[in-house]
mmCIF file of C-alpha atoms and ligand atoms in Angstrom:
data_model
loop_
_atom_site.group_PDB
_atom_site.id
_atom_site.type_symbol
_atom_site.label_atom_id
_atom_site.label_comp_id
_atom_site.label_asym_id
_atom_site.label_seq_id
_atom_site.Cartn_x
_atom_site.Cartn_y
_atom_site.Cartn_z
ATOM 1 C CA MET U 167 -42.554 -16.862 68.902
ATOM 2 C CA ALA U 168 -42.191 -13.328 70.129
ATOM 3 C CA SER U 169 -38.573 -13.055 69.082
ATOM 4 C CA ALA U 170 -39.556 -11.755 65.633
ATOM 5 C CA LEU U 171 -41.035 -8.745 67.405
ATOM 6 C CA VAL U 172 -38.117 -7.988 69.702
ATOM 7 C CA PRO U 173 -35.800 -5.499 68.045
ATOM 8 C CA ASP U 174 -32.343 -6.968 67.508
ATOM 9 C CA ALA U 175 -33.315 -10.484 68.612
ATOM 10 C CA PRO U 176 -31.310 -12.910 66.462
ATOM 11 C CA VAL U 177 -33.051 -13.924 63.225
ATOM 12 C CA LEU U 178 -31.269 -17.249 63.484
ATOM 13 C CA GLU U 179 -30.293 -19.234 66.577
ATOM 14 C CA VAL U 180 -28.548 -22.520 65.928
ATOM 15 C CA ARG U 181 -27.994 -24.707 68.999
ATOM 16 C CA GLY U 182 -26.060 -27.947 69.147
ATOM 17 C CA LEU U 183 -26.609 -28.689 65.462
ATOM 18 C CA THR U 184 -25.190 -32.121 64.698
ATOM 19 C CA VAL U 185 -25.337 -33.737 61.262
ATOM 20 C CA GLU U 186 -24.248 -37.254 60.399
ATOM 21 C CA TYR U 187 -23.766 -39.061 57.088
ATOM 22 C CA GLU U 188 -24.621 -42.733 57.403
ATOM 23 C CA THR U 189 -21.854 -44.695 55.642
ATOM 24 C CA ALA U 190 -20.928 -48.378 55.376
ATOM 25 C CA ALA U 191 -18.019 -47.694 57.733
ATOM 26 C CA GLY U 192 -20.262 -46.012 60.315
ATOM 27 C CA PRO U 193 -21.655 -42.509 60.872
ATOM 28 C CA VAL U 194 -19.521 -39.588 59.695
ATOM 29 C CA ARG U 195 -20.283 -36.633 61.934
ATOM 30 C CA ALA U 196 -19.760 -33.721 59.517
ATOM 31 C CA VAL U 197 -21.220 -31.056 61.821
ATOM 32 C CA ASP U 198 -20.666 -31.502 65.537
ATOM 33 C CA ASP U 199 -22.532 -29.529 68.206
ATOM 34 C CA PHE U 200 -22.547 -26.289 66.218
ATOM 35 C CA ASP U 201 -23.919 -23.050 67.735
ATOM 36 C CA LEU U 202 -24.513 -19.763 65.919
ATOM 37 C CA ASP U 203 -26.572 -16.602 66.420
ATOM 38 C CA VAL U 204 -27.169 -14.245 63.507
ATOM 39 C CA LEU U 205 -28.537 -10.775 64.162
ATOM 40 C CA PRO U 206 -30.833 -8.914 61.743
ATOM 41 C CA GLY U 207 -28.804 -7.387 58.911
ATOM 42 C CA GLU U 208 -25.584 -9.038 60.035
ATOM 43 C CA PHE U 209 -23.041 -10.483 57.566
ATOM 44 C CA VAL U 210 -21.469 -13.641 58.998
ATOM 45 C CA GLY U 211 -18.582 -15.265 57.143
ATOM 46 C CA VAL U 212 -17.748 -18.964 57.586
ATOM 47 C CA VAL U 213 -14.301 -20.243 56.650
ATOM 48 C CA GLY U 214 -12.397 -23.512 56.958
ATOM 49 C CA GLU U 215 -10.584 -26.097 54.862
ATOM 50 C CA SER U 216 -12.336 -28.231 52.266
ATOM 51 C CA GLY U 217 -14.307 -31.039 53.902
ATOM 52 C CA CYS U 218 -14.664 -29.385 57.332
ATOM 53 C CA GLY U 219 -18.478 -29.364 57.081
ATOM 54 C CA LYS U 220 -19.349 -25.861 55.896
ATOM 55 C CA SER U 221 -21.861 -26.904 53.227
ATOM 56 C CA THR U 222 -23.324 -29.623 55.448
ATOM 57 C CA MET U 223 -23.827 -27.020 58.188
ATOM 58 C CA LEU U 224 -25.624 -24.628 55.788
ATOM 59 C CA PHE U 225 -27.774 -27.440 54.441
ATOM 60 C CA GLY U 226 -28.566 -28.438 58.003
ATOM 61 C CA ILE U 227 -29.701 -24.896 58.787
ATOM 62 C CA ALA U 228 -31.818 -24.645 55.630
ATOM 63 C CA GLN U 229 -33.265 -28.167 56.078
ATOM 64 C CA LEU U 230 -32.008 -29.170 52.650
ATOM 65 C CA LEU U 231 -30.186 -32.328 53.731
ATOM 66 C CA SER U 232 -31.146 -35.617 52.175
ATOM 67 C CA PRO U 233 -30.088 -39.198 52.988
ATOM 68 C CA PRO U 234 -27.525 -40.435 53.872
ATOM 69 C CA ALA U 235 -27.285 -37.143 55.813
ATOM 70 C CA ARG U 236 -29.501 -36.461 58.787
ATOM 71 C CA ILE U 237 -29.692 -34.061 61.708
ATOM 72 C CA SER U 238 -29.019 -36.216 64.757
ATOM 73 C CA ALA U 239 -29.296 -33.420 67.340
ATOM 74 C CA GLY U 240 -29.861 -29.715 67.792
ATOM 75 C CA SER U 241 -32.274 -26.970 66.859
ATOM 76 C CA VAL U 242 -32.348 -24.209 64.237
ATOM 77 C CA SER U 243 -34.587 -21.425 65.391
ATOM 78 C CA PHE U 244 -35.452 -18.971 62.624
ATOM 79 C CA ARG U 245 -37.391 -15.906 63.801
ATOM 80 C CA GLY U 246 -38.312 -17.905 66.888
ATOM 81 C CA ARG U 247 -39.513 -21.115 65.188
ATOM 82 C CA ASP U 248 -37.567 -24.354 65.002
ATOM 83 C CA LEU U 249 -36.975 -25.310 61.366
ATOM 84 C CA VAL U 250 -35.868 -28.833 62.328
ATOM 85 C CA THR U 251 -39.332 -29.791 63.540
ATOM 86 C CA MET U 252 -41.309 -27.892 60.878
ATOM 87 C CA THR U 253 -43.428 -29.872 58.433
ATOM 88 C CA ALA U 254 -42.418 -29.901 54.763
ATOM 89 C CA LYS U 255 -45.342 -27.607 54.047
ATOM 90 C CA GLU U 256 -44.342 -25.048 56.670
ATOM 91 C CA LEU U 257 -40.781 -25.187 55.421
ATOM 92 C CA SER U 258 -41.671 -24.541 51.825
ATOM 93 C CA ALA U 259 -43.737 -21.565 52.925
ATOM 94 C CA THR U 260 -40.699 -20.145 54.715
ATOM 95 C CA ARG U 261 -38.027 -20.999 52.172
ATOM 96 C CA TRP U 262 -37.515 -18.319 49.503
ATOM 97 C CA ARG U 263 -39.964 -15.975 51.209
ATOM 98 C CA ASP U 264 -38.150 -15.460 54.528
ATOM 99 C CA LEU U 265 -35.002 -17.485 54.133
ATOM 100 C CA SER U 266 -33.270 -18.206 50.872
ATOM 101 C CA VAL U 267 -30.266 -20.216 49.857
ATOM 102 C CA VAL U 268 -27.663 -19.714 47.123
ATOM 103 C CA MET U 269 -25.887 -23.019 46.569
ATOM 104 C CA GLN U 270 -22.243 -23.792 45.890
ATOM 105 C CA SER U 271 -23.097 -24.718 42.309
ATOM 106 C CA ALA U 272 -25.621 -22.389 40.695
ATOM 107 C CA MET U 273 -25.790 -24.687 37.674
ATOM 108 C CA ASN U 274 -27.157 -27.513 39.816
ATOM 109 C CA ALA U 275 -29.639 -25.259 41.540
ATOM 110 C CA LEU U 276 -31.220 -23.803 38.398
ATOM 111 C CA ASN U 277 -33.460 -25.997 36.298
ATOM 112 C CA PRO U 278 -31.624 -26.455 32.963
ATOM 113 C CA VAL U 279 -34.760 -26.945 30.846
ATOM 114 C CA THR U 280 -36.722 -23.960 32.153
ATOM 115 C CA GLN U 281 -36.315 -20.317 31.188
ATOM 116 C CA LEU U 282 -35.145 -18.065 33.983
ATOM 117 C CA GLY U 283 -38.341 -15.996 33.993
ATOM 118 C CA LYS U 284 -40.437 -19.152 34.284
ATOM 119 C CA GLN U 285 -38.390 -20.325 37.280
ATOM 120 C CA PHE U 286 -38.933 -16.980 38.968
ATOM 121 C CA GLU U 287 -42.621 -17.153 38.144
ATOM 122 C CA ASP U 288 -42.999 -20.714 39.468
ATOM 123 C CA THR U 289 -41.314 -19.737 42.740
ATOM 124 C CA MET U 290 -43.570 -16.697 43.185
ATOM 125 C CA ARG U 291 -46.726 -18.599 42.270
ATOM 126 C CA ALA U 292 -45.761 -21.359 44.717
ATOM 127 C CA HIS U 293 -45.854 -18.655 47.392
ATOM 128 C CA GLY U 294 -49.302 -17.477 46.417
ATOM 129 C CA GLU U 295 -48.527 -14.573 44.074
ATOM 130 C CA ARG U 296 -51.262 -14.612 41.417
ATOM 131 C CA SER U 297 -50.764 -11.377 39.527
ATOM 132 C CA GLY U 298 -48.779 -11.894 36.320
ATOM 133 C CA GLU U 299 -48.026 -8.192 36.323
ATOM 134 C CA VAL U 300 -46.500 -8.249 39.825
ATOM 135 C CA ILE U 301 -44.474 -11.346 38.925
ATOM 136 C CA GLN U 302 -43.127 -9.760 35.751
ATOM 137 C CA GLN U 303 -42.292 -6.518 37.517
ATOM 138 C CA ARG U 304 -40.525 -8.203 40.434
ATOM 139 C CA SER U 305 -38.580 -10.531 38.102
ATOM 140 C CA VAL U 306 -37.292 -7.558 36.098
ATOM 141 C CA GLU U 307 -36.443 -5.736 39.317
ATOM 142 C CA VAL U 308 -34.379 -8.532 40.885
ATOM 143 C CA LEU U 309 -32.437 -9.151 37.677
ATOM 144 C CA GLN U 310 -31.632 -5.459 37.483
ATOM 145 C CA LEU U 311 -30.566 -5.559 41.150
ATOM 146 C CA VAL U 312 -27.822 -8.046 40.278
ATOM 147 C CA GLY U 313 -26.881 -6.329 37.030
ATOM 148 C CA ILE U 314 -28.416 -8.719 34.500
ATOM 149 C CA ASP U 315 -30.384 -7.390 31.510
ATOM 150 C CA PRO U 316 -34.046 -8.449 31.944
ATOM 151 C CA VAL U 317 -34.054 -9.820 28.357
ATOM 152 C CA HIS U 318 -32.470 -12.864 29.995
ATOM 153 C CA LEU U 319 -35.770 -13.763 31.651
ATOM 154 C CA LYS U 320 -36.272 -15.597 28.351
ATOM 155 C CA SER U 321 -32.871 -17.340 28.554
ATOM 156 C CA TYR U 322 -32.181 -20.906 29.639
ATOM 157 C CA PRO U 323 -29.419 -21.403 32.225
ATOM 158 C CA HIS U 324 -26.962 -22.794 29.639
ATOM 159 C CA GLN U 325 -27.279 -19.572 27.657
ATOM 160 C CA LEU U 326 -25.798 -17.616 30.567
ATOM 161 C CA SER U 327 -22.158 -17.415 31.610
ATOM 162 C CA GLY U 328 -21.134 -18.994 34.927
ATOM 163 C CA GLY U 329 -21.055 -15.581 36.568
ATOM 164 C CA MET U 330 -24.486 -14.665 35.228
ATOM 165 C CA ARG U 331 -25.907 -17.938 36.531
ATOM 166 C CA GLN U 332 -24.552 -17.210 39.982
ATOM 167 C CA ARG U 333 -26.037 -13.720 39.847
ATOM 168 C CA ALA U 334 -29.338 -15.169 38.600
ATOM 169 C CA MET U 335 -29.397 -17.446 41.671
ATOM 170 C CA ILE U 336 -28.831 -14.435 43.896
ATOM 171 C CA ALA U 337 -31.660 -12.614 42.064
ATOM 172 C CA MET U 338 -33.922 -15.581 42.735
ATOM 173 C CA ALA U 339 -32.912 -15.536 46.401
ATOM 174 C CA LEU U 340 -34.071 -11.911 46.565
ATOM 175 C CA LEU U 341 -37.495 -12.335 44.949
ATOM 176 C CA PHE U 342 -39.194 -11.815 48.309
ATOM 177 C CA THR U 343 -36.707 -9.641 50.250
ATOM 178 C CA PRO U 344 -35.990 -12.375 52.813
ATOM 179 C CA ASP U 345 -34.669 -11.846 56.360
ATOM 180 C CA LEU U 346 -31.790 -14.248 55.847
ATOM 181 C CA VAL U 347 -29.828 -15.300 52.784
ATOM 182 C CA ILE U 348 -27.535 -18.307 53.107
ATOM 183 C CA MET U 349 -24.766 -18.402 50.521
ATOM 184 C CA ASP U 350 -22.331 -21.222 49.832
ATOM 185 C CA GLU U 351 -19.360 -19.867 47.883
ATOM 186 C CA PRO U 352 -21.624 -17.931 45.508
ATOM 187 C CA THR U 353 -18.665 -16.295 43.796
ATOM 188 C CA SER U 354 -16.316 -19.268 43.554
ATOM 189 C CA ALA U 355 -16.750 -19.861 39.804
ATOM 190 C CA LEU U 356 -15.770 -16.292 38.969
ATOM 191 C CA ASP U 357 -12.472 -14.676 38.174
ATOM 192 C CA VAL U 358 -11.092 -12.387 40.852
ATOM 193 C CA VAL U 359 -12.370 -9.154 39.301
ATOM 194 C CA ALA U 360 -15.901 -10.472 38.730
ATOM 195 C CA GLN U 361 -15.825 -11.971 42.225
ATOM 196 C CA ARG U 362 -15.086 -8.599 43.790
ATOM 197 C CA SER U 363 -17.785 -6.807 41.854
ATOM 198 C CA LEU U 364 -20.376 -9.439 42.750
ATOM 199 C CA MET U 365 -19.356 -9.205 46.418
ATOM 200 C CA VAL U 366 -19.696 -5.433 46.322
ATOM 201 C CA GLN U 367 -23.162 -5.902 44.805
ATOM 202 C CA ILE U 368 -24.180 -8.443 47.449
ATOM 203 C CA LYS U 369 -22.982 -6.120 50.205
ATOM 204 C CA GLU U 370 -24.816 -3.121 48.740
ATOM 205 C CA LEU U 371 -28.034 -5.115 48.388
ATOM 206 C CA GLN U 372 -27.670 -6.402 51.906
ATOM 207 C CA GLN U 373 -27.258 -2.913 53.294
ATOM 208 C CA ARG U 374 -30.084 -1.526 51.191
ATOM 209 C CA LEU U 375 -32.577 -4.334 51.845
ATOM 210 C CA GLY U 376 -31.416 -5.141 55.378
ATOM 211 C CA PHE U 377 -31.269 -8.944 55.179
ATOM 212 C CA ALA U 378 -28.765 -10.977 57.177
ATOM 213 C CA VAL U 379 -26.229 -13.161 55.371
ATOM 214 C CA VAL U 380 -24.399 -16.347 56.294
ATOM 215 C CA PHE U 381 -21.646 -16.630 53.738
ATOM 216 C CA VAL U 382 -19.318 -19.604 53.268
ATOM 217 C CA THR U 383 -16.029 -19.135 51.462
ATOM 218 C CA HIS U 384 -12.436 -20.361 51.290
ATOM 219 C CA ASP U 385 -11.273 -16.851 50.636
ATOM 220 C CA MET U 386 -10.012 -15.022 53.726
ATOM 221 C CA SER U 387 -9.615 -11.762 51.827
ATOM 222 C CA LEU U 388 -13.315 -11.802 50.877
ATOM 223 C CA VAL U 389 -14.437 -12.288 54.473
ATOM 224 C CA SER U 390 -11.993 -9.698 55.728
ATOM 225 C CA HIS U 391 -13.594 -7.075 53.511
ATOM 226 C CA PHE U 392 -17.231 -8.055 53.680
ATOM 227 C CA SER U 393 -18.190 -9.860 56.886
ATOM 228 C CA ASP U 394 -19.045 -8.362 60.270
ATOM 229 C CA ARG U 395 -18.419 -11.576 62.130
ATOM 230 C CA LEU U 396 -16.376 -14.625 61.369
ATOM 231 C CA VAL U 397 -16.854 -18.303 62.186
ATOM 232 C CA VAL U 398 -13.855 -20.579 61.703
ATOM 233 C CA MET U 399 -14.656 -24.272 61.311
ATOM 234 C CA TYR U 400 -12.257 -27.146 61.744
ATOM 235 C CA ALA U 401 -13.120 -30.851 61.477
ATOM 236 C CA ALA U 402 -16.910 -30.354 61.843
ATOM 237 C CA GLN U 403 -16.691 -27.895 64.755
ATOM 238 C CA ALA U 404 -16.692 -24.133 65.217
ATOM 239 C CA VAL U 405 -13.253 -23.398 66.670
ATOM 240 C CA GLU U 406 -13.386 -19.597 66.702
ATOM 241 C CA ILE U 407 -16.156 -16.986 66.525
ATOM 242 C CA GLY U 408 -15.729 -13.247 66.778
ATOM 243 C CA PRO U 409 -15.917 -9.864 65.083
ATOM 244 C CA THR U 410 -13.994 -10.199 61.806
ATOM 245 C CA ARG U 411 -11.590 -7.363 62.499
ATOM 246 C CA ALA U 412 -10.755 -8.615 65.992
ATOM 247 C CA VAL U 413 -10.148 -12.149 64.719
ATOM 248 C CA PHE U 414 -7.863 -10.890 61.954
ATOM 249 C CA ASP U 415 -5.951 -8.633 64.325
ATOM 250 C CA ASN U 416 -5.665 -11.159 67.109
ATOM 251 C CA PRO U 417 -6.628 -14.716 66.137
ATOM 252 C CA GLY U 418 -7.472 -16.718 69.263
ATOM 253 C CA HIS U 419 -7.053 -20.184 67.759
ATOM 254 C CA PRO U 420 -3.778 -21.542 66.346
ATOM 255 C CA TYR U 421 -5.751 -22.908 63.380
ATOM 256 C CA THR U 422 -7.122 -19.451 62.570
ATOM 257 C CA ARG U 423 -3.608 -18.071 62.786
ATOM 258 C CA GLY U 424 -2.474 -20.781 60.362
ATOM 259 C CA LEU U 425 -5.298 -19.939 57.945
ATOM 260 C CA LEU U 426 -4.394 -16.260 58.062
ATOM 261 C CA ASP U 427 -0.709 -17.019 57.543
ATOM 262 C CA ALA U 428 -1.633 -19.143 54.539
ATOM 263 C CA PHE U 429 -3.197 -16.167 52.776
ATOM 264 C CA PRO U 430 -1.168 -13.333 51.344
ATOM 265 C CA SER U 431 -2.030 -9.924 52.702
ATOM 266 C CA ILE U 432 -3.244 -7.690 49.904
ATOM 267 C CA ARG U 433 -1.929 -4.458 51.291
ATOM 268 C CA GLY U 434 0.515 -5.543 53.961
ATOM 269 C CA PRO U 435 4.207 -6.337 53.477
ATOM 270 C CA ARG U 436 5.110 -9.467 51.526
ATOM 271 C CA VAL U 437 5.801 -12.405 53.839
ATOM 272 C CA PRO U 438 6.509 -16.048 53.022
ATOM 273 C CA LEU U 439 3.387 -18.228 53.186
ATOM 274 C CA THR U 440 3.726 -20.822 55.884
ATOM 275 C CA GLY U 441 0.405 -22.666 55.631
ATOM 276 C CA ILE U 442 -0.534 -25.436 58.012
ATOM 277 C CA PRO U 443 1.449 -28.664 57.905
ATOM 278 C CA GLY U 444 -0.469 -31.951 58.037
ATOM 279 C CA SER U 445 -4.084 -32.561 57.127
ATOM 280 C CA PRO U 446 -7.445 -32.512 58.938
ATOM 281 C CA PRO U 447 -8.518 -35.680 60.768
ATOM 282 C CA ASN U 448 -10.799 -38.320 59.332
ATOM 283 C CA LEU U 449 -14.293 -37.472 60.566
ATOM 284 C CA LEU U 450 -15.130 -41.164 60.912
ATOM 285 C CA ASN U 451 -12.708 -41.327 63.792
ATOM 286 C CA PRO U 452 -11.602 -37.870 64.961
ATOM 287 C CA PRO U 453 -9.140 -37.364 67.854
ATOM 288 C CA VAL U 454 -10.792 -37.517 71.289
ATOM 289 C CA GLY U 455 -9.276 -34.264 72.526
ATOM 290 C CA CYS U 456 -8.640 -31.095 70.545
ATOM 291 C CA ARG U 457 -8.999 -32.043 66.892
ATOM 292 C CA PHE U 458 -6.325 -29.604 65.807
ATOM 293 C CA ALA U 459 -3.752 -30.837 68.344
ATOM 294 C CA PRO U 460 -1.944 -33.225 65.938
ATOM 295 C CA ARG U 461 -1.099 -30.222 63.719
ATOM 296 C CA CYS U 462 -0.730 -27.618 66.422
ATOM 297 C CA PRO U 463 2.595 -25.961 67.256
ATOM 298 C CA HIS U 464 1.326 -25.091 70.775
ATOM 299 C CA ARG U 465 0.139 -28.536 71.799
ATOM 300 C CA PHE U 466 0.404 -29.230 75.535
ATOM 301 C CA GLU U 467 -1.018 -31.667 78.085
ATOM 302 C CA LEU U 468 -4.535 -30.136 78.316
ATOM 303 C CA CYS U 469 -5.091 -30.792 74.596
ATOM 304 C CA ASP U 470 -5.982 -34.435 75.265
ATOM 305 C CA ALA U 471 -9.388 -33.143 76.412
ATOM 306 C CA PRO U 472 -11.779 -31.401 73.992
ATOM 307 C CA PRO U 473 -11.616 -27.617 74.499
ATOM 308 C CA PRO U 474 -14.823 -25.600 75.028
ATOM 309 C CA LEU U 475 -15.123 -22.146 73.456
ATOM 310 C CA TYR U 476 -13.155 -19.915 75.839
ATOM 311 C CA GLU U 477 -13.164 -16.138 75.997
ATOM 312 C CA ALA U 478 -10.085 -15.063 74.056
ATOM 313 C CA PRO U 479 -8.984 -11.408 73.744
ATOM 314 C CA GLY U 480 -11.076 -10.607 70.650
ATOM 315 C CA SER U 481 -13.247 -13.676 70.179
ATOM 316 C CA LEU U 482 -14.393 -17.033 71.490
ATOM 317 C CA ALA U 483 -11.812 -19.715 70.735
ATOM 318 C CA ALA U 484 -11.821 -23.467 71.347
ATOM 319 C CA CYS U 485 -8.224 -23.623 72.493
ATOM 320 C CA HIS U 486 -6.917 -24.492 75.977
ATOM 321 C CA LEU U 487 -4.377 -21.676 75.700
ATOM 322 C CA HIS U 488 -7.341 -19.518 76.762
ATOM 323 C CA ALA U 489 -8.330 -21.690 79.735
ATOM 324 C CA PRO U 490 -8.414 -19.114 82.560
ATOM 325 C CA ALA U 491 -5.548 -20.713 84.548
ATOM 326 C CA VAL U 492 -3.327 -21.057 81.460
ATOM 327 C CA ALA U 493 -4.086 -17.585 80.124
ATOM 328 C CA GLU U 494 -3.292 -16.179 83.593
ATOM 329 C CA VAL U 495 0.169 -17.757 83.612
ATOM 330 C CA SER U 496 1.076 -16.529 80.134
ATOM 331 C CA ARG U 497 0.013 -12.959 80.944
HETATM 332 N N1 ATP J 662 -22.622 -38.148 50.905
HETATM 333 C C1 ATP J 662 -21.694 -38.230 51.862
HETATM 334 N N2 ATP J 662 -21.416 -39.384 52.489
HETATM 335 C C2 ATP J 662 -20.502 -39.460 53.471
HETATM 336 N N3 ATP J 662 -19.794 -38.421 53.909
HETATM 337 C C3 ATP J 662 -19.999 -37.254 53.328
HETATM 338 C C4 ATP J 662 -20.956 -37.066 52.270
HETATM 339 N N4 ATP J 662 -20.936 -35.788 51.898
HETATM 340 C C5 ATP J 662 -20.025 -35.188 52.682
HETATM 341 N N5 ATP J 662 -19.463 -36.052 53.532
HETATM 342 C C6 ATP J 662 -18.448 -35.768 54.564
HETATM 343 O O1 ATP J 662 -18.816 -34.579 55.225
HETATM 344 C C7 ATP J 662 -17.694 -33.746 55.393
HETATM 345 C C8 ATP J 662 -18.105 -32.310 55.170
HETATM 346 O O2 ATP J 662 -18.438 -32.103 53.810
HETATM 347 P P1 ATP J 662 -18.887 -30.656 53.294
HETATM 348 O O3 ATP J 662 -19.257 -30.791 51.872
HETATM 349 O O4 ATP J 662 -19.912 -30.125 54.220
HETATM 350 O O5 ATP J 662 -17.533 -29.827 53.468
HETATM 351 P P2 ATP J 662 -17.208 -28.332 53.013
HETATM 352 O O6 ATP J 662 -16.556 -27.680 54.193
HETATM 353 O O7 ATP J 662 -18.402 -27.690 52.439
HETATM 354 O O8 ATP J 662 -16.088 -28.564 51.885
HETATM 355 P P3 ATP J 662 -15.784 -27.660 50.591
HETATM 356 O O9 ATP J 662 -15.028 -26.482 51.101
HETATM 357 O O10 ATP J 662 -14.922 -28.567 49.755
HETATM 358 O O11 ATP J 662 -17.083 -27.303 49.922
HETATM 359 C C9 ATP J 662 -16.635 -34.230 54.430
HETATM 360 O O12 ATP J 662 -15.430 -34.372 55.110
HETATM 361 C C10 ATP J 662 -17.111 -35.565 53.935
HETATM 362 O O13 ATP J 662 -16.255 -36.563 54.447
HETATM 363 MG MG1 MG J 663 -18.853 -26.958 50.557
#
């Protein structure tokens, strides 16, 4: 409980989070023993190929999963309280006010038959705000924060462009100045220029208002510019975690290196894109040892056993190349 009062205690501590989808063929473990700490005001980027479990992980943190998905193990401590064991009532008191979520598809998250202003109002009233004046003022403020003209409080979602809808979702996420905002590809529907300007806005707001962000994206150049720390996911697991700069300069996991090689450097010299041959494993029946081994150019005998997160030069990496005895030999 006291962690909210300790300066610099993590706002979010995820431990052993495991999420399974029940399917006719058996359980699909889409998030497997996932750990993450997020400090106040920190910007954490999460990257990984499509289907590796990024959205499922975010939904698991925010307690937004619905059947056939369920959390089969782990805890999600937010400001010292476990969200997994909270009642629906406690959760709805926390969501939006202290922790808010911007989904992968803003169109699905906004109610199509309700004006924007009414959706903001309903959310604020649900959290006990009674003053129409305060609601109006705050709604205007958050729209202005994300660069939308407040006349659009009277608009329905379909009357807004895709980019405006995404910004409207971000505005809604900021109605209460939360401690943590979870974002799932909030800029993915935008063209590159609009994407950049929205990212710059998100970053400015984050620095001004001081909330922490967990941000999922496919775009390595976005995380390289905006995140403090980077989590790389592969086949339902975190395979590398470290300060963004250190991971970019010295990736500790061969998969991270492959991801970086697959993206063109914006400022660096032009190099051919190599990508990563092969495809991720089926999560119904993943390899017993390192899940990346079948695609890995460095595969060796230890890879038949699952690697823990080892200390690598700039990060923690789940790769046996960093097992102390192996790292010693290669030094
Ligand atoms: N309803 C479902 N039933 C069964 N399996 C599912 C279901 N939804 C997702 N999955 C499985 O969970 C895995 C993770 O899906 P998730 O949507 O979390 O991936 P993601 O990393 O967010 O992908 P993307 O980058 O495409 O958004 C997928 O590989 C998929 O096989
Ligand atoms: Mg997703």
